[in-house]
Coordinates of C-alpha atoms and ligand atoms in Angstrom, one line a residue:
M1 CA 98.0 123.3 55.2
S2 CA 100.6 123.6 52.8
V3 CA 104.0 124.4 54.4
T4 CA 107.5 125.3 52.7
N5 CA 110.8 123.8 53.9
Y6 CA 112.3 127.5 54.1
G7 CA 111.8 128.4 57.1
G8 CA 109.5 125.9 58.1
I9 CA 106.5 128.4 57.2
I10 CA 103.0 127.6 57.3
V11 CA 101.5 129.1 53.9
S12 CA 98.1 128.4 54.2
L13 CA 95.8 126.8 56.2
K14 CA 92.4 126.2 54.9
L15 CA 89.6 125.9 57.4
P16 CA 85.6 125.1 57.2
G17 CA 83.2 127.5 58.6
P18 CA 79.7 126.3 60.0
D19 CA 78.4 126.6 56.2
G20 CA 81.4 124.1 55.1
R21 CA 82.8 127.0 53.4
L22 CA 86.8 126.9 53.6
A23 CA 88.8 130.0 54.6
D24 CA 92.5 130.1 54.2
V25 CA 93.0 131.5 58.1
V26 CA 96.7 132.4 57.9
L27 CA 98.6 135.4 56.6
G28 CA 101.2 134.6 54.0
Y29 CA 102.5 134.9 50.3
D30 CA 102.2 133.6 46.7
R31 CA 105.7 134.2 46.6
L32 CA 109.2 132.9 47.9
D33 CA 110.7 136.2 46.9
D34 CA 108.3 137.8 49.3
Y35 CA 109.0 135.4 52.0
L36 CA 112.8 136.1 51.6
R37 CA 112.5 140.1 52.2
D38 CA 109.5 139.6 54.9
P39 CA 110.3 141.5 58.1
F40 CA 107.3 140.2 59.6
Y41 CA 108.0 136.4 60.3
L42 CA 104.4 135.5 58.5
G43 CA 103.8 132.0 59.5
A44 CA 107.8 130.9 60.2
L45 CA 109.4 128.3 62.7
I46 CA 111.4 130.8 65.0
G47 CA 114.7 130.0 66.6
R48 CA 116.9 129.5 68.1
Y49 CA 115.6 131.7 70.6
A50 CA 112.1 133.0 70.2
N51 CA 111.6 136.9 71.2
R52 CA 113.9 139.5 72.7
I53 CA 117.1 138.9 74.4
A54 CA 118.4 142.4 76.0
G55 CA 121.6 143.9 74.6
G56 CA 122.1 140.8 72.3
R57 CA 124.0 139.3 74.9
F58 CA 123.5 136.6 77.7
V59 CA 126.0 134.9 80.2
L60 CA 125.8 131.1 80.7
N61 CA 127.6 128.9 83.1
G62 CA 130.0 132.1 83.5
K63 CA 130.7 132.9 79.7
T64 CA 129.4 135.8 78.1
Y65 CA 128.0 135.0 74.5
A66 CA 127.4 137.8 72.1
L67 CA 124.6 137.9 69.7
A68 CA 123.7 139.3 66.6
A69 CA 121.5 142.5 67.2
N70 CA 118.6 142.7 64.8
N71 CA 116.1 144.8 66.9
G72 CA 118.0 148.3 67.9
P73 CA 120.5 146.6 70.6
N74 CA 118.6 143.7 70.9
H75 CA 118.5 140.4 69.6
L76 CA 115.3 139.3 68.2
H77 CA 113.8 135.8 66.9
G78 CA 117.5 134.2 66.4
G79 CA 119.0 136.8 64.9
V80 CA 119.5 138.0 61.3
R81 CA 119.5 134.8 59.9
G82 CA 117.0 133.1 62.6
F83 CA 115.6 129.6 61.5
N84 CA 112.6 131.6 60.0
R85 CA 115.5 132.0 57.1
G86 CA 116.8 128.4 57.4
L87 CA 116.6 125.8 54.6
W88 CA 115.4 122.9 56.8
N89 CA 115.0 118.9 55.7
A90 CA 111.5 118.0 55.1
A91 CA 109.7 114.4 54.7
A92 CA 105.9 114.2 54.3
F93 CA 104.3 111.2 56.9
E94 CA 100.9 109.6 57.2
N95 CA 100.2 107.8 60.6
A96 CA 97.7 106.9 62.6
A97 CA 97.8 110.3 64.2
G98 CA 97.2 112.1 60.8
S99 CA 99.4 113.6 58.2
G100 CA 102.1 116.0 58.4
V101 CA 105.6 116.8 57.9
A102 CA 109.2 116.3 59.8
L103 CA 111.4 119.3 59.3
T104 CA 115.2 119.0 60.7
Y105 CA 117.6 121.5 60.8
R106 CA 121.3 122.0 62.2
S107 CA 122.0 125.3 63.7
S108 CA 126.0 125.4 63.8
D109 CA 128.2 126.2 66.5
G110 CA 128.4 130.1 66.7
E111 CA 125.5 130.7 64.2
E112 CA 124.3 133.9 65.6
G113 CA 126.6 133.8 68.0
Y114 CA 125.2 130.9 69.8
P115 CA 126.9 128.1 71.4
G116 CA 126.7 124.4 70.0
N117 CA 125.5 122.5 67.5
L118 CA 121.5 122.4 68.0
D119 CA 119.9 119.8 65.9
C120 CA 116.2 120.4 65.4
R121 CA 113.1 118.7 64.6
V122 CA 109.8 120.2 64.4
I123 CA 106.8 118.0 63.2
Y124 CA 103.3 119.0 62.2
T125 CA 100.6 116.9 62.2
L126 CA 97.4 117.6 61.0
S127 CA 94.2 115.3 62.6
D128 CA 91.2 114.6 60.9
D129 CA 89.6 115.8 63.6
N130 CA 90.9 119.6 62.3
R131 CA 94.0 119.7 65.0
L132 CA 97.3 121.2 64.1
R133 CA 100.1 119.7 66.7
V134 CA 103.8 121.0 66.4
D135 CA 106.1 119.0 68.2
Y136 CA 109.4 120.6 68.8
E137 CA 112.7 118.7 69.9
A138 CA 116.2 119.8 70.2
V139 CA 119.5 118.6 71.0
S140 CA 123.0 120.0 71.7
D141 CA 126.7 119.3 71.9
R142 CA 127.6 122.2 74.3
P143 CA 125.4 124.0 76.9
T144 CA 123.2 126.6 74.8
V145 CA 119.8 128.4 75.2
C146 CA 116.8 127.4 73.4
S147 CA 112.9 128.0 72.9
L148 CA 111.4 127.5 69.6
T149 CA 108.2 128.6 68.2
Q150 CA 105.8 129.2 65.2
H151 CA 104.7 132.5 64.0
S152 CA 101.6 132.3 62.2
Y153 CA 99.2 135.3 62.2
F154 CA 95.8 134.0 62.1
N155 CA 93.2 135.5 61.1
L156 CA 89.6 133.1 61.5
A157 CA 87.6 135.2 59.1
G158 CA 90.1 134.5 56.5
H159 CA 93.4 136.1 55.6
G160 CA 92.8 139.3 53.9
S161 CA 89.4 140.4 55.4
G162 CA 90.7 143.1 57.5
R163 CA 91.3 143.6 61.4
I164 CA 91.2 141.1 63.9
L165 CA 89.8 143.4 66.8
D166 CA 86.3 141.8 66.6
H167 CA 87.7 138.1 67.7
E168 CA 87.4 137.4 71.2
L169 CA 90.6 136.0 72.8
M170 CA 90.8 134.3 76.2
I171 CA 94.0 133.5 77.7
N172 CA 94.6 131.4 80.4
A173 CA 97.1 133.6 82.8
D174 CA 96.8 135.7 85.9
A175 CA 99.8 137.9 85.0
F176 CA 102.2 139.0 82.2
T177 CA 105.6 140.1 82.2
P178 CA 105.7 144.1 81.4
V179 CA 108.6 145.5 79.2
N180 CA 110.6 148.6 79.2
E181 CA 110.7 151.2 76.0
Q182 CA 112.4 148.3 74.7
Q183 CA 109.8 145.6 74.9
I184 CA 112.0 143.9 77.1
P185 CA 110.8 142.6 80.3
T186 CA 111.5 144.2 83.2
G187 CA 111.4 141.1 85.2
E188 CA 108.5 141.5 87.4
L189 CA 105.3 139.7 86.8
H190 CA 102.0 141.7 87.0
S191 CA 98.7 141.0 87.9
V192 CA 96.4 141.4 84.9
A193 CA 93.5 141.7 87.2
G194 CA 91.9 145.4 86.4
T195 CA 94.1 146.0 83.4
P196 CA 93.8 145.6 79.8
F197 CA 95.6 142.3 79.8
D198 CA 93.0 140.2 81.6
F199 CA 91.8 137.8 79.2
R200 CA 90.7 135.3 81.3
R201 CA 87.6 135.8 80.0
P202 CA 86.6 136.0 76.4
T203 CA 87.2 139.4 75.4
A204 CA 87.2 141.2 72.1
I205 CA 91.0 142.2 71.3
G206 CA 89.7 145.6 69.9
A207 CA 87.4 146.3 73.7
R208 CA 90.8 148.1 75.3
V209 CA 93.6 147.9 72.6
D210 CA 93.8 151.2 72.3
Q211 CA 93.6 152.5 76.2
A212 CA 96.0 154.3 77.8
H213 CA 97.9 151.9 79.7
P214 CA 101.5 152.6 79.6
Q215 CA 102.3 148.3 78.4
L216 CA 100.2 149.1 75.3
Q217 CA 101.6 152.3 74.2
L218 CA 105.5 150.6 74.6
G219 CA 104.3 147.3 72.4
R220 CA 101.7 149.7 70.2
G221 CA 99.0 147.4 70.9
Y222 CA 99.5 143.7 72.5
D223 CA 102.9 142.3 72.2
H224 CA 103.6 140.5 75.6
N225 CA 104.3 137.3 77.4
W226 CA 101.3 136.0 79.1
V227 CA 102.8 133.6 82.0
I228 CA 100.3 130.5 81.9
R229 CA 98.2 129.3 84.9
R230 CA 99.6 125.7 85.3
H231 CA 98.4 123.0 87.6
S232 CA 100.4 120.0 86.3
G233 CA 103.6 119.2 85.2
D234 CA 104.2 118.1 81.3
A235 CA 100.5 117.9 80.2
L236 CA 99.5 120.1 77.6
T237 CA 97.2 123.1 79.4
Q238 CA 94.7 125.4 77.3
I239 CA 96.3 128.3 77.2
A240 CA 94.2 130.2 75.2
T241 CA 90.6 130.4 72.8
L242 CA 90.2 132.4 70.3
R243 CA 86.7 132.9 68.3
D244 CA 85.6 135.1 65.2
P245 CA 81.9 135.5 66.1
A246 CA 81.3 136.8 62.7
S247 CA 82.3 133.5 60.7
G248 CA 81.8 131.3 63.5
R249 CA 85.4 129.8 63.7
S250 CA 87.2 129.1 66.6
M251 CA 90.6 127.7 68.0
E252 CA 92.0 126.6 71.1
V253 CA 95.5 126.9 71.8
W254 CA 97.0 123.6 74.0
S255 CA 100.6 123.5 75.1
D256 CA 103.2 123.0 77.6
A257 CA 105.3 126.1 76.9
P258 CA 105.7 128.6 80.3
G259 CA 104.6 131.4 78.1
V260 CA 102.7 133.1 75.6
Q261 CA 103.4 135.9 73.6
F262 CA 99.9 137.6 72.2
Y263 CA 101.1 139.7 69.9
S264 CA 97.9 141.6 67.9
G265 CA 99.8 142.6 64.7
N266 CA 100.5 146.2 65.3
F267 CA 103.6 146.6 62.8
L268 CA 102.3 145.0 60.0
D269 CA 101.9 147.8 57.7
G270 CA 100.6 146.6 54.2
S271 CA 103.9 146.9 52.6
I272 CA 104.2 143.5 51.2
P273 CA 101.2 142.5 49.6
G274 CA 99.6 138.9 50.9
K275 CA 98.2 136.1 48.8
E276 CA 95.6 136.7 46.1
G277 CA 96.5 140.5 46.4
A278 CA 95.2 140.8 49.7
A279 CA 96.4 143.4 51.8
Y280 CA 97.8 143.2 55.4
P281 CA 97.2 146.2 57.5
A282 CA 97.9 146.9 61.2
R283 CA 96.5 144.0 63.2
S284 CA 94.8 142.1 60.4
G285 CA 96.2 138.8 61.8
L286 CA 97.4 138.2 65.6
C287 CA 100.0 135.7 66.9
L288 CA 99.9 133.4 69.8
E289 CA 103.2 132.3 70.2
T290 CA 104.0 129.7 73.2
Q291 CA 107.3 130.2 74.3
H292 CA 109.8 130.4 77.2
F293 CA 109.5 134.4 78.6
P294 CA 111.5 136.7 77.0
D295 CA 114.8 137.6 77.6
S296 CA 114.8 134.6 80.2
P297 CA 118.5 133.8 79.4
N298 CA 119.3 136.9 81.3
Q299 CA 116.6 137.0 83.8
P300 CA 117.4 133.9 86.8
A301 CA 114.0 134.5 88.2
F302 CA 112.0 133.2 84.5
P303 CA 112.0 129.7 84.1
S304 CA 115.3 128.3 82.3
P305 CA 115.9 127.9 78.6
A306 CA 119.2 126.2 79.3
L307 CA 120.0 123.2 77.3
N308 CA 122.7 120.9 78.0
P309 CA 124.4 118.5 76.4
G310 CA 122.5 115.1 76.9
E311 CA 119.2 116.5 77.5
V312 CA 116.6 117.1 75.0
Y313 CA 114.3 120.6 74.6
R314 CA 110.7 119.1 74.0
S315 CA 107.9 121.2 73.5
T316 CA 104.1 120.9 71.9
T317 CA 101.6 123.1 71.0
E318 CA 98.3 122.2 69.6
Y319 CA 95.7 124.2 67.6
R320 CA 92.2 122.7 67.9
F321 CA 90.1 124.1 65.4
R322 CA 86.5 124.3 65.5
S323 CA 83.4 125.5 63.7
Ligands
GLA1 C1 106.7 139.2 68.2 C2 107.5 140.6 68.5 C3 107.2 141.7 68.0 C4 106.9 141.8 66.5 C5 106.9 140.6 66.0 C6 107.1 140.1 64.4 O1 105.7 139.1 68.4 O2 107.2 140.7 70.0 O3 107.6 143.0 68.4 O4 108.9 141.4 66.3 O5 107.0 139.2 66.8 O6 107.2 141.3 63.9

């Protein structure tokens, strides 16, 4: 794995197939300049609040906060200069769990409109049993909201090897949060039963992605938050399995987050050449972004993303690779 301290971006992640051959399974660029202009959040850390906040505003403890609007009238992935555009401090380490890098970043009071100085730490640990663990931590000196995630686009056949439509996906969720025409959750939880959003059994992503389901039309494919089925409090739950039958590589995602955004890479458009000159057209990579539900700061019925002084925001996601 290689990581840059610009945006905490995972630049490459090489994984053996059953034949032992390594493939780089995440999309990325060869040059920093391409990351500087990238509108797709390739491989980046996302914060202070992953996904959308409606109208770029929210009310916390009776006070209204106005955020940067960078997605029509809405706020997306932390704003104009989200954590994906921050310069993080980085320290490499090795310990009994594996080797990795600890990244820290201070998001100052008022940055992109959010209240409170937020001190964040994200630890990437790569272990010998082919697990990538991401530990997120944050503290604030004023009440604020926080939801951090990782925006890697996976293609288990190898980046630049075409579309991910044959990848089989399982998502451990009975419901998802439907959205309006601006991709803001309506506030309802819809059962996945009988819809193209039912991934309780492994199903090829391409099998239903172009069905005439109104929610698929709004997202131009899958770009929704699934409500993770959870039996216990804090322990990591298996939230998804992704398998590429052709290459034999697979990945389980385990997390303690309440939701996961499954995004089938619909907005990729090949406009920026990828690593080694690869082309990244629509649906050539997919994201599984563990997160608080989108727009939770404005949705009292959703799990609360509020973070108060004295509390610690903690979240962990593990990607367990197999071949
Ligand atoms: C998230 C959003 C998508 C899109 C991508 C980045 O998944 O929900 O709509 O913005 O990030 O392009």
